[in-house]
Short mmCIF file of C-alpha atoms and ligand atoms in Angstrom, two decimals:
data_model
loop_
_atom_site.label_atom_id
_atom_site.label_comp_id
_atom_site.label_asym_id
_atom_site.label_seq_id
_atom_site.Cartn_x
_atom_site.Cartn_y
_atom_site.Cartn_z
CA MET A 1 71.96 -19.99 152.33
CA ASN A 2 73.44 -17.91 149.54
CA ILE A 3 77.13 -17.05 149.58
CA VAL A 4 79.25 -14.77 147.49
CA ILE A 5 82.99 -15.52 147.18
CA PHE A 6 85.29 -12.95 145.47
CA GLY A 7 89.00 -12.12 145.34
CA PRO A 8 91.63 -11.38 142.62
CA PRO A 9 92.27 -13.96 139.74
CA GLY A 10 93.86 -17.13 141.12
CA ALA A 11 92.79 -16.32 144.78
CA GLY A 12 91.31 -19.87 145.13
CA LYS A 13 87.70 -19.02 144.51
CA GLY A 14 87.10 -22.10 142.30
CA THR A 15 89.22 -24.28 144.70
CA GLN A 16 87.18 -23.26 147.81
CA SER A 17 83.89 -23.28 145.96
CA ASN A 18 84.51 -26.87 145.02
CA PHE A 19 84.83 -27.88 148.64
CA ILE A 20 81.84 -25.83 150.02
CA VAL A 21 79.53 -27.21 147.26
CA LYS A 22 80.25 -30.80 148.47
CA LYS A 23 80.10 -29.98 152.15
CA TYR A 24 76.97 -27.87 152.28
CA SER A 25 75.07 -29.18 149.12
CA LEU A 26 75.33 -25.75 147.39
CA TYR A 27 75.42 -24.84 143.82
CA GLN A 28 78.46 -23.12 142.39
CA LEU A 29 77.51 -20.40 139.98
CA SER A 30 80.79 -19.28 138.35
CA THR A 31 80.52 -16.58 135.87
CA GLY A 32 83.88 -17.41 134.37
CA GLU A 33 82.85 -20.97 133.78
CA LEU A 34 79.54 -20.02 132.20
CA LEU A 35 81.37 -17.73 129.86
CA ARG A 36 83.99 -20.34 128.95
CA ASN A 37 81.33 -22.63 128.19
CA GLU A 38 79.94 -20.23 125.58
CA ILE A 39 83.51 -19.96 124.04
CA LYS A 40 83.86 -23.73 123.97
CA ASN A 41 80.46 -24.39 122.47
CA LYS A 42 81.14 -21.69 119.93
CA THR A 43 77.93 -19.74 120.41
CA LYS A 44 77.40 -16.54 119.19
CA LEU A 45 78.08 -14.95 122.54
CA GLY A 46 81.14 -16.95 122.86
CA VAL A 47 82.67 -15.54 119.63
CA GLU A 48 81.75 -12.00 120.93
CA ILE A 49 83.40 -12.32 124.42
CA SER A 50 86.46 -14.45 123.54
CA SER A 51 88.73 -11.52 122.83
CA ILE A 52 87.58 -9.55 125.95
CA MET A 53 88.30 -12.47 128.20
CA ASN A 54 91.75 -12.88 126.61
CA SER A 55 92.53 -9.27 127.21
CA GLY A 56 91.95 -9.64 131.04
CA LYS A 57 88.98 -7.04 130.85
CA LEU A 58 85.42 -7.58 132.08
CA VAL A 59 82.65 -8.81 129.91
CA SER A 60 79.57 -6.37 129.94
CA ASP A 61 77.42 -6.27 132.96
CA GLU A 62 74.34 -6.94 130.86
CA ILE A 63 75.62 -10.29 129.35
CA VAL A 64 76.76 -11.56 132.69
CA SER A 65 73.39 -10.67 134.33
CA ASN A 66 71.39 -12.41 131.76
CA LEU A 67 73.42 -15.53 132.25
CA ILE A 68 73.10 -15.60 135.97
CA GLU A 69 69.20 -14.68 136.02
CA LYS A 70 68.52 -18.02 134.29
CA PHE A 71 69.93 -19.89 137.39
CA ILE A 72 68.67 -17.54 140.12
CA SER A 73 65.13 -17.79 138.67
CA ASN A 74 65.31 -21.77 138.69
CA ASN A 75 63.75 -23.16 141.88
CA GLU A 76 66.13 -26.09 141.81
CA TYR A 77 68.99 -23.88 143.05
CA ASN A 78 66.83 -21.67 145.24
CA ASN A 79 68.79 -20.49 148.24
CA ARG A 80 71.65 -22.90 147.52
CA PHE A 81 74.12 -20.48 145.61
CA ILE A 82 77.76 -19.76 145.92
CA PHE A 83 78.45 -17.03 143.54
CA ASP A 84 82.06 -17.38 142.37
CA GLY A 85 83.26 -14.26 140.48
CA TYR A 86 80.01 -12.24 140.66
CA PRO A 87 79.71 -9.45 141.46
CA ARG A 88 82.84 -7.73 140.09
CA ASN A 89 81.88 -4.02 140.30
CA LYS A 90 79.23 -2.02 142.11
CA PRO A 91 76.54 -2.18 139.47
CA GLN A 92 76.88 -5.91 139.58
CA ALA A 93 76.67 -5.93 143.45
CA GLU A 94 73.48 -3.90 143.08
CA ASN A 95 71.99 -6.09 140.47
CA LEU A 96 72.62 -9.22 142.37
CA ASN A 97 70.64 -7.89 145.22
CA TYR A 98 67.92 -6.79 142.77
CA LEU A 99 67.74 -10.38 141.26
CA LEU A 100 67.82 -12.16 144.42
CA LYS A 101 64.96 -9.96 145.80
CA LYS A 102 63.06 -10.59 142.58
CA TYR A 103 63.09 -14.34 143.29
CA ASN A 104 62.70 -13.95 147.20
CA GLN A 105 66.32 -14.63 148.13
CA LYS A 106 69.12 -12.75 149.72
CA ILE A 107 72.93 -13.10 150.38
CA ASP A 108 73.78 -14.54 153.88
CA LEU A 109 77.63 -14.39 153.58
CA THR A 110 80.21 -12.62 151.55
CA LEU A 111 83.75 -14.01 151.70
CA LYS A 112 86.64 -12.02 150.27
CA LEU A 113 89.81 -14.08 149.72
CA SER A 114 92.98 -11.77 149.91
CA VAL A 115 96.04 -12.75 148.10
CA SER A 116 99.11 -10.76 146.86
CA LEU A 117 99.99 -10.29 143.17
CA ASP A 118 103.27 -12.31 143.89
CA SER A 119 101.45 -15.34 144.96
CA ILE A 120 98.79 -14.85 142.16
CA LYS A 121 101.53 -14.97 139.37
CA LYS A 122 102.49 -18.44 140.45
CA ARG A 123 98.95 -19.68 140.99
CA ILE A 124 97.87 -18.63 137.56
CA THR A 125 100.92 -19.72 135.59
CA GLY A 126 101.00 -23.07 137.46
CA ARG A 127 97.25 -24.03 137.12
CA SER A 128 95.87 -26.75 135.29
CA VAL A 129 92.33 -28.20 135.31
CA CYS A 130 91.31 -31.71 134.56
CA SER A 131 89.07 -31.74 131.57
CA ILE A 132 87.23 -34.85 132.81
CA CYS A 133 86.30 -34.02 136.46
CA GLY A 134 87.06 -30.22 136.72
CA LYS A 135 89.51 -30.56 139.62
CA ILE A 136 92.00 -27.68 139.78
CA TYR A 137 95.58 -28.40 140.14
CA ASN A 138 98.85 -26.39 140.42
CA GLU A 139 102.29 -27.48 139.44
CA TYR A 140 103.94 -25.57 142.21
CA PHE A 141 101.37 -26.02 145.22
CA ASN A 142 98.98 -29.10 144.49
CA PRO A 143 100.15 -31.17 141.56
CA ALA A 144 97.85 -33.73 140.00
CA PRO A 145 98.66 -37.31 141.51
CA ILE A 146 100.84 -39.35 139.30
CA ASN A 147 99.35 -42.21 137.52
CA ALA A 148 95.92 -40.97 138.33
CA GLU A 149 93.34 -42.27 135.84
CA CYS A 150 90.93 -39.37 135.50
CA CYS A 151 93.35 -36.55 136.15
CA ALA A 152 96.16 -38.03 134.06
CA SER A 153 98.39 -35.37 132.46
CA LYS A 154 96.85 -35.95 129.06
CA PHE A 155 93.53 -34.73 130.52
CA LEU A 156 94.92 -31.56 132.20
CA GLN A 157 94.28 -28.26 130.45
CA LYS A 158 95.56 -24.72 130.67
CA ARG A 159 93.14 -21.73 130.44
CA SER A 160 94.04 -19.40 127.61
CA ASP A 161 93.88 -16.29 129.86
CA ASP A 162 96.42 -17.98 132.25
CA THR A 163 99.59 -16.40 130.96
CA LEU A 164 101.57 -13.96 133.14
CA GLU A 165 100.69 -10.95 130.93
CA ILE A 166 96.98 -11.45 130.99
CA GLY A 167 97.01 -12.57 134.62
CA VAL A 168 98.57 -9.25 135.63
CA GLN A 169 95.99 -7.53 133.53
CA ARG A 170 93.16 -9.48 135.21
CA PHE A 171 94.64 -8.47 138.46
CA GLN A 172 94.67 -4.84 137.53
CA THR A 173 90.99 -5.09 136.27
CA TYR A 174 90.15 -6.57 139.70
CA GLU A 175 91.95 -3.86 141.60
CA LYS A 176 90.26 -1.16 139.63
CA ASN A 177 86.64 -2.23 140.30
CA ILE A 178 86.55 -3.97 143.55
CA THR A 179 86.74 -1.30 146.25
CA PRO A 180 83.09 -0.11 145.89
CA VAL A 181 82.04 -3.88 146.08
CA ILE A 182 83.99 -4.22 149.33
CA ASN A 183 82.26 -1.18 150.65
CA PHE A 184 78.92 -2.35 149.63
CA TYR A 185 79.03 -5.64 151.49
CA LYS A 186 80.71 -3.89 154.45
CA GLN A 187 77.84 -1.58 154.87
CA SER A 188 75.42 -4.44 154.83
CA ASN A 189 77.55 -6.27 157.62
CA LEU A 190 78.05 -9.28 155.38
CA LEU A 191 81.71 -9.11 154.72
CA LYS A 192 84.25 -11.61 156.00
CA VAL A 193 87.87 -11.29 154.77
CA VAL A 194 89.77 -14.60 154.65
CA ASN A 195 93.53 -14.78 154.32
CA GLY A 196 94.01 -16.55 151.03
CA GLU A 197 97.89 -16.90 151.44
CA THR A 198 97.66 -19.99 153.84
CA THR A 199 97.14 -23.70 152.86
CA ILE A 200 93.99 -24.79 150.90
CA ALA A 201 93.18 -27.07 153.98
CA ASP A 202 93.49 -24.02 156.48
CA ILE A 203 91.36 -21.95 154.21
CA ASN A 204 88.78 -24.58 154.02
CA SER A 205 88.53 -24.74 157.85
CA GLU A 206 88.28 -20.94 158.26
CA ILE A 207 85.45 -20.80 155.56
CA SER A 208 83.62 -23.78 157.25
CA ALA A 209 83.77 -22.02 160.65
CA LEU A 210 82.34 -18.80 159.15
CA ILE A 211 79.58 -20.68 157.40
CA GLU A 212 78.60 -22.71 160.57
CA ASP A 213 78.53 -19.39 162.43
CA VAL A 214 76.00 -17.91 159.74
CA LYS A 215 73.93 -21.15 159.77
CA GLY A 216 73.57 -20.89 163.44
CA TRP A 217 71.51 -17.56 163.30
CA LEU A 218 69.58 -18.30 159.93
P1 LIG B 301 87.17 -16.40 136.27
O1 LIG B 301 87.19 -17.69 135.62
O2 LIG B 301 86.30 -16.13 137.43
O3 LIG B 301 88.67 -15.95 136.51
P2 LIG B 301 89.27 -15.07 137.71
O4 LIG B 301 88.40 -14.28 138.61
O5 LIG B 301 90.28 -14.52 137.18
O6 LIG B 301 89.62 -16.20 138.85
P3 LIG B 301 90.39 -17.68 138.53
O7 LIG B 301 89.30 -18.67 138.16
O8 LIG B 301 91.49 -17.39 137.61
O9 LIG B 301 90.85 -17.97 139.98
P4 LIG B 301 90.22 -18.63 141.27
O10 LIG B 301 90.08 -17.59 142.17
O11 LIG B 301 89.00 -19.34 140.91
O12 LIG B 301 91.40 -19.70 141.66
P5 LIG B 301 91.54 -21.20 141.62
O13 LIG B 301 90.61 -21.72 142.72
O14 LIG B 301 91.43 -21.82 140.33
O15 LIG B 301 86.82 -15.11 135.13
C1 LIG B 301 87.54 -15.16 133.93
C2 LIG B 301 87.12 -14.13 133.02
O16 LIG B 301 85.65 -14.01 132.77
C3 LIG B 301 87.31 -12.61 133.65
O17 LIG B 301 88.70 -12.13 133.47
C4 LIG B 301 86.36 -11.84 132.97
O18 LIG B 301 86.83 -11.43 131.55
C5 LIG B 301 85.20 -12.83 132.69
N1 LIG B 301 84.21 -12.59 133.86
C6 LIG B 301 83.99 -13.57 134.82
N2 LIG B 301 83.06 -13.05 135.67
C7 LIG B 301 82.72 -11.81 135.18
C8 LIG B 301 81.87 -10.80 135.71
N3 LIG B 301 81.06 -11.09 136.85
N4 LIG B 301 81.66 -9.86 135.01
C9 LIG B 301 82.38 -9.58 133.83
N5 LIG B 301 83.19 -10.49 133.35
C10 LIG B 301 83.51 -11.62 134.06
O19 LIG B 301 93.08 -21.40 142.10
C11 LIG B 301 94.17 -20.88 141.25
C12 LIG B 301 95.34 -21.78 141.38
O20 LIG B 301 95.88 -21.59 142.65
C13 LIG B 301 95.08 -23.23 141.15
O21 LIG B 301 96.15 -23.81 140.53
C14 LIG B 301 94.97 -23.84 142.63
O22 LIG B 301 95.34 -25.15 142.63
C15 LIG B 301 96.00 -22.91 143.38
N6 LIG B 301 95.52 -22.60 144.79
C16 LIG B 301 94.21 -22.28 145.12
N7 LIG B 301 94.20 -22.01 146.51
C17 LIG B 301 95.66 -22.09 146.92
C18 LIG B 301 96.27 -21.98 148.11
N8 LIG B 301 95.69 -21.77 149.25
N9 LIG B 301 97.70 -22.16 148.18
C19 LIG B 301 98.36 -22.43 147.00
N10 LIG B 301 97.75 -22.62 145.77
C20 LIG B 301 96.41 -22.44 145.68
MG1 LIG B 302 87.92 -19.74 139.15
#
């Protein structure tokens, strides 16, 4: 089963993907994470994309396509993808279909997490990520446990694009590009809209029910 999860910045794509990956033995392909790794490793590409990401704009379609094809073509992950943050515009949605077809795969479910800009502001400015295990926290909504060994405060990191200003810019970039993507998946009857404003646990349950439903007729 291949799943696409999309939604505005801070909608909970990563949080929900972490849970889906464990429960259904899928592989999370987050284009944001792949790009951040390039920056962290100071690769040539990382140097090229750093300022684009910190302006809240999209990296070029070609760069992201090259990164994801390496995974889609790898048999190890065949039919086990959750695409987190890809596609973000119509050319990317068409390209994902093309790449999956090339490697004899398809999308089975597309989840759109809907969250308002007001909620997103707090989710972005309050977020921190454990540099050891990758768990995602939020100082307002789900703080890291006190006295935790792995997720102790000294290991919690903020993303450089998680300021209010860049967050709003990322939201605007999302709004500008996403309507054709929504229509693209609506036309193929793959789109399920999930209310991303409820609790993390409630969203977990709703997504699980949608996945079970799709599994039933695969
Ligand atoms: P990316 O890393 O994908 O960032 P994003 O899309 O802005 O999304 P986030 O990772 O910020 O949010 P999320 O939805 O994963 O939320 P999370 O679960 O962490 O991309 C970064 C950049 O890379 C882009 O701006 C672009 O430049 C580039 N890029 C990436 N993909 C690209 C592509 N395809 N093409 C071109 N460029 C690309 O949750 C957020 C916070 O909210 C956390 O603190 C969490 O604890 C909290 N939270 C989650 N759910 C809930 C809830 N239900 N209630 C309360 N709090 C919650
Ligand atoms: Mg994310």
